[in-house]
Amino acid sequence: MPDLPPDHTRRRLIATIGASGAGLLAGCDRVNASPTMRSFLSLGEDASYRAHRLIGGKALATEFDASQVSPLFRPNGATMPQSPQYQRHLASGFAKWRLRVDGLVRRTLDLSLDAIRSLPQRTQITRHDCVEGWSAIGQWTGPQLSHLLRAAQLSDQARYIVFYCADEEGGRPYYESIDLNDAYHPQTILAHRLNGRPLPVMNGAPVRLRVERQLGYKHAKFVMRIEARARLDDLFGGKGGMWEDRSGYQWYAGI
Amino acid sequence: MAALDGEESNLTATIGGPEHLSAKSHVVFRHRISTRLWHWVNVVAFFIMVMSGLMIFNAHPRLYWGQYGANFDHSWLEISGKDHKGHLRIGSVTVETTGVLGNWRDSNGAINSRAFPGWATIPSNYSLADARLWHLFFAWVLAIGLFAYLLTSLWNRHIQDEIAPTSNELKTSHLWRDIKDHARLRFPTGEAATRYNILQKMSYGLVLLILLPVMVLTGLSMSPGIDAFAGGLVELFGGRASARSIHFIVMWALLGFFLVHVVMVILAGPINEVRSMITGRYAIKPDRPVIEESDDAGPAA
């Protein structure tokens, strides 16, 4: 302060900070659009995925008490698939609906809703975390995915499990995928009941995936087909899920 | 590192006694390389975290307490934009925020009803996916930086020697005198300016040891993947919805610290202060006469 008129210096400094703030913001948007920068920033996702798998292993998601269940489990995304095929299944109470399990398996499965209900069931009260920031607790019932995968006998090349859904988002068919760690996780189930009642349409009837250590968009609703695959980059947009392809959401959504 | 530390301690040693404090200002070595490096990494990381975090908040502009919280549940804070007006509600108090929150013009002049305006978010146009790309990269930068700095600062005794208050400084009389000095903008000169005063120690200690760690831990506890192997963390904060609320509140506390910090830097002489955080060298002004209370000793304006 001794050398420069303080007021002048301060005003100039504040103006400089303001101008560089505006410049920085415009810069950020440009940087945000750069593919190089985006792939650099996605190292954060890779690091989270590796760290969670390394430290987390097969750890179980917290299960809650029946008294902690959300009064109303908020549906999000599609609440009523529009396809004629789905509408026909819905009208007939999913009597002719079959869940196909195929791809890199030794045995293709076609399971009716009754067949799914007659498998050993797991019931779990878990917290559902949406990528948007809200959470809801619900009780889910269904067979473990591992049970189906063992029945179908995955081939050694299988690395990912893909879920094809009946709903669409902006004309894109919904699909999701998970790695085998999550696929064989004890809490990964194909839920057909929510809070003790048959799964409502808005929450994904007849069955939806529960993959409890990841965010909501990974929990594919209205599942029609399950495929074991060696890679994801040759499927739809190549990023392993509808939201991943469409908006660049992270494939690993454990954070 | 070791060589630099040695150099620094030599430089610090030259300011040990009052005989070095001549009537003219002289330059001392004030900030270690670890402090300077961490400081500027944080400037970048903190602003990217705040701005991408505000965009993430825009995806669901409500906050709750407890294990869960969604649209049908009671929120304690909400920013909404309806009927050409923006509102912020905290508890049962609602204030109109049109122009800033919930209803604002974007750079093209179009009305937008998202919570935080484009000038405060990364990216400036709504994209939760892009905000997460930034947030979840710089989260690593912030967390690793904090962890490394905490370890370094324990090892080189920065925390024990320079941040931890002495018992004398914690006496009410000392605290009160320092508060009065700050309020009158009488900043330390001479030998006293070579170390942190008690209000600096308390605010840096709060940021370093409480606010930033809570920020990182509440952030981690919002991850469903981490909750599976470290469920105690989210319980510590009273559930995921509470962790998200605390994450938001502590962000404002850190922004508040930033504002006060920058105001103090400007008042205390921005060129000298900023230089000391870049090169480590800091000019000490001579001691002001002890008895005279004349105002010209303090920074004018």
PDB file of C-alpha atoms in Angstrom, chain B:
ATOM      1  CA  MET B   1      11.278 -30.256  -0.670  1.00  0.00           C
ATOM      2  CA  ALA B   2      13.844 -30.780   2.080  1.00  0.00           C
ATOM      3  CA  ALA B   3      16.221 -28.223   0.564  1.00  0.00           C
ATOM      4  CA  LEU B   4      13.442 -25.696   0.211  1.00  0.00           C
ATOM      5  CA  ASP B   5      12.294 -26.265   3.752  1.00  0.00           C
ATOM      6  CA  GLY B   6      15.848 -25.686   4.921  1.00  0.00           C
ATOM      7  CA  GLU B   7      16.050 -22.467   2.974  1.00  0.00           C
ATOM      8  CA  GLU B   8      12.770 -21.332   4.419  1.00  0.00           C
ATOM      9  CA  SER B   9      13.739 -21.965   7.989  1.00  0.00           C
ATOM     10  CA  ASN B  10      16.940 -19.967   7.451  1.00  0.00           C
ATOM     11  CA  LEU B  11      14.936 -17.135   6.060  1.00  0.00           C
ATOM     12  CA  THR B  12      12.472 -17.342   8.887  1.00  0.00           C
ATOM     13  CA  ALA B  13      15.323 -17.322  11.340  1.00  0.00           C
ATOM     14  CA  THR B  14      16.442 -13.896  10.157  1.00  0.00           C
ATOM     15  CA  ILE B  15      13.247 -12.385  11.431  1.00  0.00           C
ATOM     16  CA  GLY B  16      13.565 -13.912  14.862  1.00  0.00           C
ATOM     17  CA  GLY B  17      14.539 -10.902  16.916  1.00  0.00           C
ATOM     18  CA  PRO B  18      13.248  -7.358  17.004  1.00  0.00           C
ATOM     19  CA  GLU B  19      16.729  -6.040  16.220  1.00  0.00           C
ATOM     20  CA  HIS B  20      16.019  -6.933  12.587  1.00  0.00           C
ATOM     21  CA  LEU B  21      12.974  -4.740  12.496  1.00  0.00           C
ATOM     22  CA  SER B  22      14.262  -1.438  11.315  1.00  0.00           C
ATOM     23  CA  ALA B  23      12.137   1.618  10.787  1.00  0.00           C
ATOM     24  CA  LYS B  24      11.802   0.695   7.113  1.00  0.00           C
ATOM     25  CA  SER B  25       9.769  -2.238   5.876  1.00  0.00           C
ATOM     26  CA  HIS B  26      11.743  -5.356   5.059  1.00  0.00           C
ATOM     27  CA  VAL B  27      10.995  -8.655   3.379  1.00  0.00           C
ATOM     28  CA  VAL B  28      10.615 -11.987   5.139  1.00  0.00           C
ATOM     29  CA  PHE B  29       9.811 -15.487   3.976  1.00  0.00           C
ATOM     30  CA  ARG B  30       6.263 -16.151   5.030  1.00  0.00           C
ATOM     31  CA  HIS B  31       4.642 -19.102   3.212  1.00  0.00           C
ATOM     32  CA  ARG B  32       6.092 -22.550   2.576  1.00  0.00           C
ATOM     33  CA  ILE B  33       5.939 -24.042  -0.903  1.00  0.00           C
ATOM     34  CA  SER B  34       3.343 -26.597   0.321  1.00  0.00           C
ATOM     35  CA  THR B  35       1.052 -23.798   1.509  1.00  0.00           C
ATOM     36  CA  ARG B  36       1.442 -21.774  -1.679  1.00  0.00           C
ATOM     37  CA  LEU B  37       0.890 -24.745  -3.955  1.00  0.00           C
ATOM     38  CA  TRP B  38      -2.145 -25.960  -2.056  1.00  0.00           C
ATOM     39  CA  HIS B  39      -3.574 -22.460  -1.928  1.00  0.00           C
ATOM     40  CA  TRP B  40      -3.606 -21.996  -5.717  1.00  0.00           C
ATOM     41  CA  VAL B  41      -4.727 -25.554  -6.475  1.00  0.00           C
ATOM     42  CA  ASN B  42      -7.637 -24.883  -4.126  1.00  0.00           C
ATOM     43  CA  VAL B  43      -8.529 -21.575  -5.753  1.00  0.00           C
ATOM     44  CA  VAL B  44      -9.150 -23.477  -8.988  1.00  0.00           C
ATOM     45  CA  ALA B  45     -10.637 -26.634  -7.474  1.00  0.00           C
ATOM     46  CA  PHE B  46     -12.887 -24.802  -5.007  1.00  0.00           C
ATOM     47  CA  PHE B  47     -14.499 -22.601  -7.642  1.00  0.00           C
ATOM     48  CA  ILE B  48     -15.042 -25.455 -10.034  1.00  0.00           C
ATOM     49  CA  MET B  49     -16.537 -27.498  -7.175  1.00  0.00           C
ATOM     50  CA  VAL B  50     -18.871 -24.687  -6.075  1.00  0.00           C
ATOM     51  CA  MET B  51     -20.041 -23.821  -9.576  1.00  0.00           C
ATOM     52  CA  SER B  52     -20.514 -27.397 -10.784  1.00  0.00           C
ATOM     53  CA  GLY B  53     -22.114 -28.157  -7.397  1.00  0.00           C
ATOM     54  CA  LEU B  54     -24.670 -25.382  -7.872  1.00  0.00           C
ATOM     55  CA  MET B  55     -25.540 -26.925 -11.247  1.00  0.00           C
ATOM     56  CA  ILE B  56     -25.982 -30.328  -9.573  1.00  0.00           C
ATOM     57  CA  PHE B  57     -28.242 -28.647  -6.994  1.00  0.00           C
ATOM     58  CA  ASN B  58     -30.293 -27.225  -9.903  1.00  0.00           C
ATOM     59  CA  ALA B  59     -31.287 -30.781 -10.851  1.00  0.00           C
ATOM     60  CA  HIS B  60     -33.239 -31.060  -7.602  1.00  0.00           C
ATOM     61  CA  PRO B  61     -33.461 -27.650  -5.893  1.00  0.00           C
ATOM     62  CA  ARG B  62     -34.750 -28.918  -2.563  1.00  0.00           C
ATOM     63  CA  LEU B  63     -33.017 -30.002   0.627  1.00  0.00           C
ATOM     64  CA  TYR B  64     -34.233 -32.384   3.314  1.00  0.00           C
ATOM     65  CA  TRP B  65     -33.180 -33.790   6.665  1.00  0.00           C
ATOM     66  CA  GLY B  66     -32.957 -37.507   7.357  1.00  0.00           C
ATOM     67  CA  GLN B  67     -32.246 -40.701   5.447  1.00  0.00           C
ATOM     68  CA  TYR B  68     -34.302 -39.834   2.360  1.00  0.00           C
ATOM     69  CA  GLY B  69     -36.117 -36.962   0.697  1.00  0.00           C
ATOM     70  CA  ALA B  70     -37.941 -36.535  -2.599  1.00  0.00           C
ATOM     71  CA  ASN B  71     -40.657 -34.293  -4.006  1.00  0.00           C
ATOM     72  CA  PHE B  72     -43.463 -35.591  -1.787  1.00  0.00           C
ATOM     73  CA  ASP B  73     -41.410 -35.282   1.385  1.00  0.00           C
ATOM     74  CA  HIS B  74     -41.003 -32.152   3.505  1.00  0.00           C
ATOM     75  CA  SER B  75     -38.069 -30.036   2.356  1.00  0.00           C
ATOM     76  CA  TRP B  76     -36.474 -27.404   4.587  1.00  0.00           C
ATOM     77  CA  LEU B  77     -35.125 -25.411   1.662  1.00  0.00           C
ATOM     78  CA  GLU B  78     -36.488 -24.958  -1.814  1.00  0.00           C
ATOM     79  CA  ILE B  79     -35.713 -22.671  -4.728  1.00  0.00           C
ATOM     80  CA  SER B  80     -38.590 -22.517  -7.168  1.00  0.00           C
ATOM     81  CA  GLY B  81     -39.460 -20.642 -10.328  1.00  0.00           C
ATOM     82  CA  LYS B  82     -43.114 -20.376 -11.252  1.00  0.00           C
ATOM     83  CA  ASP B  83     -45.415 -17.749 -12.788  1.00  0.00           C
ATOM     84  CA  HIS B  84     -42.507 -15.509 -13.886  1.00  0.00           C
ATOM     85  CA  LYS B  85     -41.182 -15.248 -10.338  1.00  0.00           C
ATOM     86  CA  GLY B  86     -38.361 -16.886  -8.445  1.00  0.00           C
ATOM     87  CA  HIS B  87     -38.655 -17.827  -4.783  1.00  0.00           C
ATOM     88  CA  LEU B  88     -36.339 -19.078  -2.082  1.00  0.00           C
ATOM     89  CA  ARG B  89     -38.032 -20.812   0.825  1.00  0.00           C
ATOM     90  CA  ILE B  90     -36.135 -21.681   3.997  1.00  0.00           C
ATOM     91  CA  GLY B  91     -38.355 -23.418   6.543  1.00  0.00           C
ATOM     92  CA  SER B  92     -41.602 -21.463   6.435  1.00  0.00           C
ATOM     93  CA  VAL B  93     -40.040 -18.181   5.285  1.00  0.00           C
ATOM     94  CA  THR B  94     -40.285 -17.389   1.583  1.00  0.00           C
ATOM     95  CA  VAL B  95     -38.518 -14.520  -0.141  1.00  0.00           C
ATOM     96  CA  GLU B  96     -38.866 -13.448  -3.749  1.00  0.00           C
ATOM     97  CA  THR B  97     -35.616 -13.880  -5.661  1.00  0.00           C
ATOM     98  CA  THR B  98     -36.717 -12.998  -9.207  1.00  0.00           C
ATOM     99  CA  GLY B  99     -33.704 -12.080 -11.320  1.00  0.00           C
ATOM    100  CA  VAL B 100     -31.256 -14.149  -9.300  1.00  0.00           C
ATOM    101  CA  LEU B 101     -32.717 -17.479  -8.149  1.00  0.00           C
ATOM    102  CA  GLY B 102     -35.509 -19.435  -9.787  1.00  0.00           C
ATOM    103  CA  ASN B 103     -36.142 -16.851 -12.500  1.00  0.00           C
ATOM    104  CA  TRP B 104     -33.296 -15.173 -14.368  1.00  0.00           C
ATOM    105  CA  ARG B 105     -32.208 -14.206 -17.866  1.00  0.00           C
ATOM    106  CA  ASP B 106     -29.533 -16.301 -19.543  1.00  0.00           C
ATOM    107  CA  SER B 107     -26.832 -14.813 -21.795  1.00  0.00           C
ATOM    108  CA  ASN B 108     -29.249 -14.944 -24.745  1.00  0.00           C
ATOM    109  CA  GLY B 109     -31.825 -12.931 -22.836  1.00  0.00           C
ATOM    110  CA  ALA B 110     -34.186 -15.907 -22.408  1.00  0.00           C
ATOM    111  CA  ILE B 111     -35.972 -16.402 -19.091  1.00  0.00           C
ATOM    112  CA  ASN B 112     -34.789 -19.489 -17.251  1.00  0.00           C
ATOM    113  CA  SER B 113     -36.488 -20.958 -14.185  1.00  0.00           C
ATOM    114  CA  ARG B 114     -33.660 -23.139 -12.851  1.00  0.00           C
ATOM    115  CA  ALA B 115     -32.517 -22.394  -9.304  1.00  0.00           C
ATOM    116  CA  PHE B 116     -28.993 -20.945  -9.678  1.00  0.00           C
ATOM    117  CA  PRO B 117     -28.292 -18.634 -12.634  1.00  0.00           C
ATOM    118  CA  GLY B 118     -25.956 -19.477 -15.527  1.00  0.00           C
ATOM    119  CA  TRP B 119     -23.228 -17.076 -14.371  1.00  0.00           C
ATOM    120  CA  ALA B 120     -22.850 -19.098 -11.163  1.00  0.00           C
ATOM    121  CA  THR B 121     -22.778 -22.609 -12.642  1.00  0.00           C
ATOM    122  CA  ILE B 122     -20.534 -24.926 -14.647  1.00  0.00           C
ATOM    123  CA  PRO B 123     -21.591 -25.366 -17.370  1.00  0.00           C
ATOM    124  CA  SER B 124     -23.703 -22.228 -17.732  1.00  0.00           C
ATOM    125  CA  ASN B 125     -26.474 -24.069 -19.609  1.00  0.00           C
ATOM    126  CA  TYR B 126     -28.323 -26.790 -17.743  1.00  0.00           C
ATOM    127  CA  SER B 127     -26.444 -30.091 -17.842  1.00  0.00           C
ATOM    128  CA  LEU B 128     -26.383 -32.324 -14.805  1.00  0.00           C
ATOM    129  CA  ALA B 129     -24.184 -34.847 -16.622  1.00  0.00           C
ATOM    130  CA  ASP B 130     -21.532 -32.242 -17.492  1.00  0.00           C
ATOM    131  CA  ALA B 131     -21.593 -30.730 -14.007  1.00  0.00           C
ATOM    132  CA  ARG B 132     -20.965 -34.196 -12.562  1.00  0.00           C
ATOM    133  CA  LEU B 133     -18.078 -34.704 -14.986  1.00  0.00           C
ATOM    134  CA  TRP B 134     -16.390 -31.592 -13.533  1.00  0.00           C
ATOM    135  CA  HIS B 135     -17.468 -32.154  -9.944  1.00  0.00           C
ATOM    136  CA  LEU B 136     -16.340 -35.776  -9.739  1.00  0.00           C
ATOM    137  CA  PHE B 137     -12.956 -34.992 -11.285  1.00  0.00           C
ATOM    138  CA  PHE B 138     -12.144 -31.975  -9.132  1.00  0.00           C
ATOM    139  CA  ALA B 139     -13.454 -33.805  -6.071  1.00  0.00           C
ATOM    140  CA  TRP B 140     -10.321 -35.949  -6.391  1.00  0.00           C
ATOM    141  CA  VAL B 141      -8.139 -32.835  -6.758  1.00  0.00           C
ATOM    142  CA  LEU B 142      -9.675 -31.190  -3.696  1.00  0.00           C
ATOM    143  CA  ALA B 143      -9.661 -34.322  -1.539  1.00  0.00           C
ATOM    144  CA  ILE B 144      -6.147 -35.492  -2.441  1.00  0.00           C
ATOM    145  CA  GLY B 145      -4.857 -31.934  -2.033  1.00  0.00           C
ATOM    146  CA  LEU B 146      -6.460 -31.603   1.371  1.00  0.00           C
ATOM    147  CA  PHE B 147      -5.175 -34.977   2.530  1.00  0.00           C
ATOM    148  CA  ALA B 148      -1.640 -34.296   1.292  1.00  0.00           C
ATOM    149  CA  TYR B 149      -1.638 -30.814   2.829  1.00  0.00           C
ATOM    150  CA  LEU B 150      -2.881 -32.093   6.188  1.00  0.00           C
ATOM    151  CA  LEU B 151      -0.166 -34.741   6.249  1.00  0.00           C
ATOM    152  CA  THR B 152       2.555 -32.307   5.139  1.00  0.00           C
ATOM    153  CA  SER B 153       1.416 -29.711   7.628  1.00  0.00           C
ATOM    154  CA  LEU B 154       1.514 -32.163  10.496  1.00  0.00           C
ATOM    155  CA  TRP B 155       4.917 -33.410   9.404  1.00  0.00           C
ATOM    156  CA  ASN B 156       6.486 -29.949   9.026  1.00  0.00           C
ATOM    157  CA  ARG B 157       4.611 -28.755  12.152  1.00  0.00           C
ATOM    158  CA  HIS B 158       2.743 -25.991  10.286  1.00  0.00           C
ATOM    159  CA  ILE B 159      -0.455 -26.975  12.105  1.00  0.00           C
ATOM    160  CA  GLN B 160       1.138 -27.385  15.540  1.00  0.00           C
ATOM    161  CA  ASP B 161       3.368 -24.299  15.383  1.00  0.00           C
ATOM    162  CA  GLU B 162       1.531 -21.789  13.222  1.00  0.00           C
ATOM    163  CA  ILE B 163      -2.170 -22.683  13.232  1.00  0.00           C
ATOM    164  CA  ALA B 164      -2.789 -24.066  16.718  1.00  0.00           C
ATOM    165  CA  PRO B 165      -3.606 -21.144  19.049  1.00  0.00           C
ATOM    166  CA  THR B 166      -1.465 -20.706  22.151  1.00  0.00           C
ATOM    167  CA  SER B 167      -3.228 -20.718  25.495  1.00  0.00           C
ATOM    168  CA  ASN B 168      -2.436 -17.023  25.836  1.00  0.00           C
ATOM    169  CA  GLU B 169      -4.131 -16.228  22.529  1.00  0.00           C
ATOM    170  CA  LEU B 170      -7.293 -18.011  23.645  1.00  0.00           C
ATOM    171  CA  LYS B 171      -7.771 -15.708  26.632  1.00  0.00           C
ATOM    172  CA  THR B 172     -10.876 -13.597  26.295  1.00  0.00           C
ATOM    173  CA  SER B 173      -8.884 -10.388  26.661  1.00  0.00           C
ATOM    174  CA  HIS B 174      -6.554 -11.313  23.799  1.00  0.00           C
ATOM    175  CA  LEU B 175      -9.430 -12.421  21.581  1.00  0.00           C
ATOM    176  CA  TRP B 176     -11.352  -9.249  22.298  1.00  0.00           C
ATOM    177  CA  ARG B 177      -8.344  -7.051  21.517  1.00  0.00           C
ATOM    178  CA  ASP B 178      -7.816  -8.865  18.206  1.00  0.00           C
ATOM    179  CA  ILE B 179     -11.481  -8.505  17.291  1.00  0.00           C
ATOM    180  CA  LYS B 180     -11.275  -4.779  18.036  1.00  0.00           C
ATOM    181  CA  ASP B 181      -8.097  -4.435  15.983  1.00  0.00           C
ATOM    182  CA  HIS B 182      -9.755  -6.204  13.049  1.00  0.00           C
ATOM    183  CA  ALA B 183     -12.882  -4.077  13.359  1.00  0.00           C
ATOM    184  CA  ARG B 184     -10.740  -0.921  13.275  1.00  0.00           C
ATOM    185  CA  LEU B 185      -8.712  -2.424  10.410  1.00  0.00           C
ATOM    186  CA  ARG B 186      -5.512  -2.118  12.442  1.00  0.00           C
ATOM    187  CA  PHE B 187      -3.482  -4.943  11.027  1.00  0.00           C
ATOM    188  CA  PRO B 188      -0.391  -6.297  12.745  1.00  0.00           C
ATOM    189  CA  THR B 189       2.906  -4.677  11.878  1.00  0.00           C
ATOM    190  CA  GLY B 190       6.496  -5.492  12.689  1.00  0.00           C
ATOM    191  CA  GLU B 191       7.257  -8.754  14.379  1.00  0.00           C
ATOM    192  CA  ALA B 192       3.556  -9.522  14.976  1.00  0.00           C
ATOM    193  CA  ALA B 193       2.936  -9.549  11.204  1.00  0.00           C
ATOM    194  CA  THR B 194       5.277 -12.501  10.729  1.00  0.00           C
ATOM    195  CA  ARG B 195       2.784 -14.938  12.247  1.00  0.00           C
ATOM    196  CA  TYR B 196      -0.951 -15.514  12.083  1.00  0.00           C
ATOM    197  CA  ASN B 197      -3.053 -13.608  14.586  1.00  0.00           C
ATOM    198  CA  ILE B 198      -5.657 -15.468  16.601  1.00  0.00           C
ATOM    199  CA  LEU B 199      -8.585 -14.712  14.282  1.00  0.00           C
ATOM    200  CA  GLN B 200      -6.538 -15.940  11.329  1.00  0.00           C
ATOM    201  CA  LYS B 201      -5.534 -19.066  13.233  1.00  0.00           C
ATOM    202  CA  MET B 202      -9.137 -19.777  14.132  1.00  0.00           C
ATOM    203  CA  SER B 203     -10.500 -19.248  10.640  1.00  0.00           C
ATOM    204  CA  TYR B 204      -7.711 -21.174   8.887  1.00  0.00           C
ATOM    205  CA  GLY B 205      -8.013 -23.937  11.482  1.00  0.00           C
ATOM    206  CA  LEU B 206     -11.783 -24.065  10.980  1.00  0.00           C
ATOM    207  CA  VAL B 207     -11.435 -24.294   7.183  1.00  0.00           C
ATOM    208  CA  LEU B 208      -8.539 -26.744   7.188  1.00  0.00           C
ATOM    209  CA  LEU B 209      -9.578 -29.067   9.987  1.00  0.00           C
ATOM    210  CA  ILE B 210     -13.378 -28.872   9.967  1.00  0.00           C
ATOM    211  CA  LEU B 211     -15.089 -27.280   6.954  1.00  0.00           C
ATOM    212  CA  LEU B 212     -13.034 -28.853   4.143  1.00  0.00           C
ATOM    213  CA  PRO B 213     -12.951 -32.341   5.737  1.00  0.00           C
ATOM    214  CA  VAL B 214     -16.729 -32.177   6.352  1.00  0.00           C
ATOM    215  CA  MET B 215     -17.181 -31.121   2.728  1.00  0.00           C
ATOM    216  CA  VAL B 216     -15.209 -34.121   1.477  1.00  0.00           C
ATOM    217  CA  LEU B 217     -16.854 -36.566   3.893  1.00  0.00           C
ATOM    218  CA  THR B 218     -20.439 -35.411   3.207  1.00  0.00           C
ATOM    219  CA  GLY B 219     -19.610 -35.638  -0.491  1.00  0.00           C
ATOM    220  CA  LEU B 220     -18.344 -39.192  -0.109  1.00  0.00           C
ATOM    221  CA  SER B 221     -21.325 -40.206   1.997  1.00  0.00           C
ATOM    222  CA  MET B 222     -23.739 -39.257  -0.792  1.00  0.00           C
ATOM    223  CA  SER B 223     -22.231 -42.032  -2.919  1.00  0.00           C
ATOM    224  CA  PRO B 224     -24.294 -45.248  -2.852  1.00  0.00           C
ATOM    225  CA  GLY B 225     -21.137 -47.186  -3.755  1.00  0.00           C
ATOM    226  CA  ILE B 226     -19.220 -45.811  -0.765  1.00  0.00           C
ATOM    227  CA  ASP B 227     -22.203 -46.209   1.573  1.00  0.00           C
ATOM    228  CA  ALA B 228     -22.030 -49.955   0.923  1.00  0.00           C
ATOM    229  CA  PHE B 229     -18.510 -50.279   2.353  1.00  0.00           C
ATOM    230  CA  ALA B 230     -18.490 -47.270   4.704  1.00  0.00           C
ATOM    231  CA  GLY B 231     -22.075 -47.035   5.904  1.00  0.00           C
ATOM    232  CA  GLY B 232     -21.005 -45.420   9.171  1.00  0.00           C
ATOM    233  CA  LEU B 233     -20.083 -42.257   7.293  1.00  0.00           C
ATOM    234  CA  VAL B 234     -23.573 -41.427   6.072  1.00  0.00           C
ATOM    235  CA  GLU B 235     -24.957 -42.336   9.518  1.00  0.00           C
ATOM    236  CA  LEU B 236     -22.514 -39.866  11.079  1.00  0.00           C
ATOM    237  CA  PHE B 237     -24.278 -37.072   9.197  1.00  0.00           C
ATOM    238  CA  GLY B 238     -27.774 -38.375   9.972  1.00  0.00           C
ATOM    239  CA  GLY B 239     -28.580 -39.960   6.614  1.00  0.00           C
ATOM    240  CA  ARG B 240     -28.059 -39.144   2.964  1.00  0.00           C
ATOM    241  CA  ALA B 241     -30.580 -36.313   2.726  1.00  0.00           C
ATOM    242  CA  SER B 242     -28.954 -34.683   5.773  1.00  0.00           C
ATOM    243  CA  ALA B 243     -25.460 -35.185   4.313  1.00  0.00           C
ATOM    244  CA  ARG B 244     -26.610 -33.372   1.171  1.00  0.00           C
ATOM    245  CA  SER B 245     -27.998 -30.508   3.265  1.00  0.00           C
ATOM    246  CA  ILE B 246     -24.774 -30.245   5.287  1.00  0.00           C
ATOM    247  CA  HIS B 247     -22.732 -30.347   2.065  1.00  0.00           C
ATOM    248  CA  PHE B 248     -24.756 -27.345   0.832  1.00  0.00           C
ATOM    249  CA  ILE B 249     -24.538 -25.371   4.093  1.00  0.00           C
ATOM    250  CA  VAL B 250     -20.780 -25.908   4.500  1.00  0.00           C
ATOM    251  CA  MET B 251     -20.274 -24.782   0.885  1.00  0.00           C
ATOM    252  CA  TRP B 252     -21.794 -21.409   1.889  1.00  0.00           C
ATOM    253  CA  ALA B 253     -19.588 -21.285   4.972  1.00  0.00           C
ATOM    254  CA  LEU B 254     -16.538 -21.797   2.754  1.00  0.00           C
ATOM    255  CA  LEU B 255     -17.764 -19.129   0.335  1.00  0.00           C
ATOM    256  CA  GLY B 256     -18.203 -16.823   3.324  1.00  0.00           C
ATOM    257  CA  PHE B 257     -14.630 -17.548   4.361  1.00  0.00           C
ATOM    258  CA  PHE B 258     -13.486 -16.803   0.818  1.00  0.00           C
ATOM    259  CA  LEU B 259     -15.254 -13.420   0.793  1.00  0.00           C
ATOM    260  CA  VAL B 260     -13.847 -12.325   4.151  1.00  0.00           C
ATOM    261  CA  HIS B 261     -10.426 -13.652   3.118  1.00  0.00           C
ATOM    262  CA  VAL B 262     -10.389 -11.622  -0.113  1.00  0.00           C
ATOM    263  CA  VAL B 263     -11.651  -8.474   1.647  1.00  0.00           C
ATOM    264  CA  MET B 264      -8.887  -8.873   4.236  1.00  0.00           C
ATOM    265  CA  VAL B 265      -6.251  -9.359   1.526  1.00  0.00           C
ATOM    266  CA  ILE B 266      -7.429  -6.202  -0.225  1.00  0.00           C
ATOM    267  CA  LEU B 267      -7.477  -4.191   3.004  1.00  0.00           C
ATOM    268  CA  ALA B 268      -4.100  -5.481   4.167  1.00  0.00           C
ATOM    269  CA  GLY B 269      -2.387  -4.612   0.888  1.00  0.00           C
ATOM    270  CA  PRO B 270      -3.254  -6.888  -2.025  1.00  0.00           C
ATOM    271  CA  ILE B 271       0.071  -6.720  -3.857  1.00  0.00           C
ATOM    272  CA  ASN B 272       2.162  -7.684  -0.853  1.00  0.00           C
ATOM    273  CA  GLU B 273      -0.339 -10.352   0.245  1.00  0.00           C
ATOM    274  CA  VAL B 274      -0.738 -11.954  -3.174  1.00  0.00           C
ATOM    275  CA  ARG B 275       3.017 -11.818  -3.776  1.00  0.00           C
ATOM    276  CA  SER B 276       3.608 -13.629  -0.511  1.00  0.00           C
ATOM    277  CA  MET B 277       1.291 -16.410  -1.635  1.00  0.00           C
ATOM    278  CA  ILE B 278       3.140 -16.691  -4.972  1.00  0.00           C
ATOM    279  CA  THR B 279       6.810 -16.224  -4.065  1.00  0.00           C
ATOM    280  CA  GLY B 280       6.545 -16.688  -0.321  1.00  0.00           C
ATOM    281  CA  ARG B 281       8.112 -13.269   0.294  1.00  0.00           C
ATOM    282  CA  TYR B 282       6.233 -10.799   2.411  1.00  0.00           C
ATOM    283  CA  ALA B 283       7.098  -7.198   3.236  1.00  0.00           C
ATOM    284  CA  ILE B 284       6.823  -6.366   6.908  1.00  0.00           C
ATOM    285  CA  LYS B 285       5.873  -2.846   7.791  1.00  0.00           C
ATOM    286  CA  PRO B 286       7.710  -1.302  10.715  1.00  0.00           C
ATOM    287  CA  ASP B 287       6.114  -1.449  14.113  1.00  0.00           C
ATOM    288  CA  ARG B 288       3.663   1.333  14.661  1.00  0.00           C
ATOM    289  CA  PRO B 289       4.222   3.377  17.787  1.00  0.00           C
ATOM    290  CA  VAL B 290       2.687   1.460  20.625  1.00  0.00           C
ATOM    291  CA  ILE B 291       1.023   4.236  22.561  1.00  0.00           C
ATOM    292  CA  GLU B 292      -0.119   6.575  19.844  1.00  0.00           C
ATOM    293  CA  GLU B 293      -3.533   5.609  18.579  1.00  0.00           C
ATOM    294  CA  SER B 294      -3.402   7.898  15.555  1.00  0.00           C
ATOM    295  CA  ASP B 295      -5.458   6.533  12.676  1.00  0.00           C
ATOM    296  CA  ASP B 296      -2.879   7.099   9.959  1.00  0.00           C
ATOM    297  CA  ALA B 297      -1.109   3.946  11.089  1.00  0.00           C
ATOM    298  CA  GLY B 298      -4.029   1.834   9.972  1.00  0.00           C
ATOM    299  CA  PRO B 299      -4.908   1.294   6.334  1.00  0.00           C
ATOM    300  CA  ALA B 300      -7.034   4.170   5.110  1.00  0.00           C
ATOM    301  CA  ALA B 301     -10.038   3.798   2.827  1.00  0.00           C
TER     302      ALA B 301
END
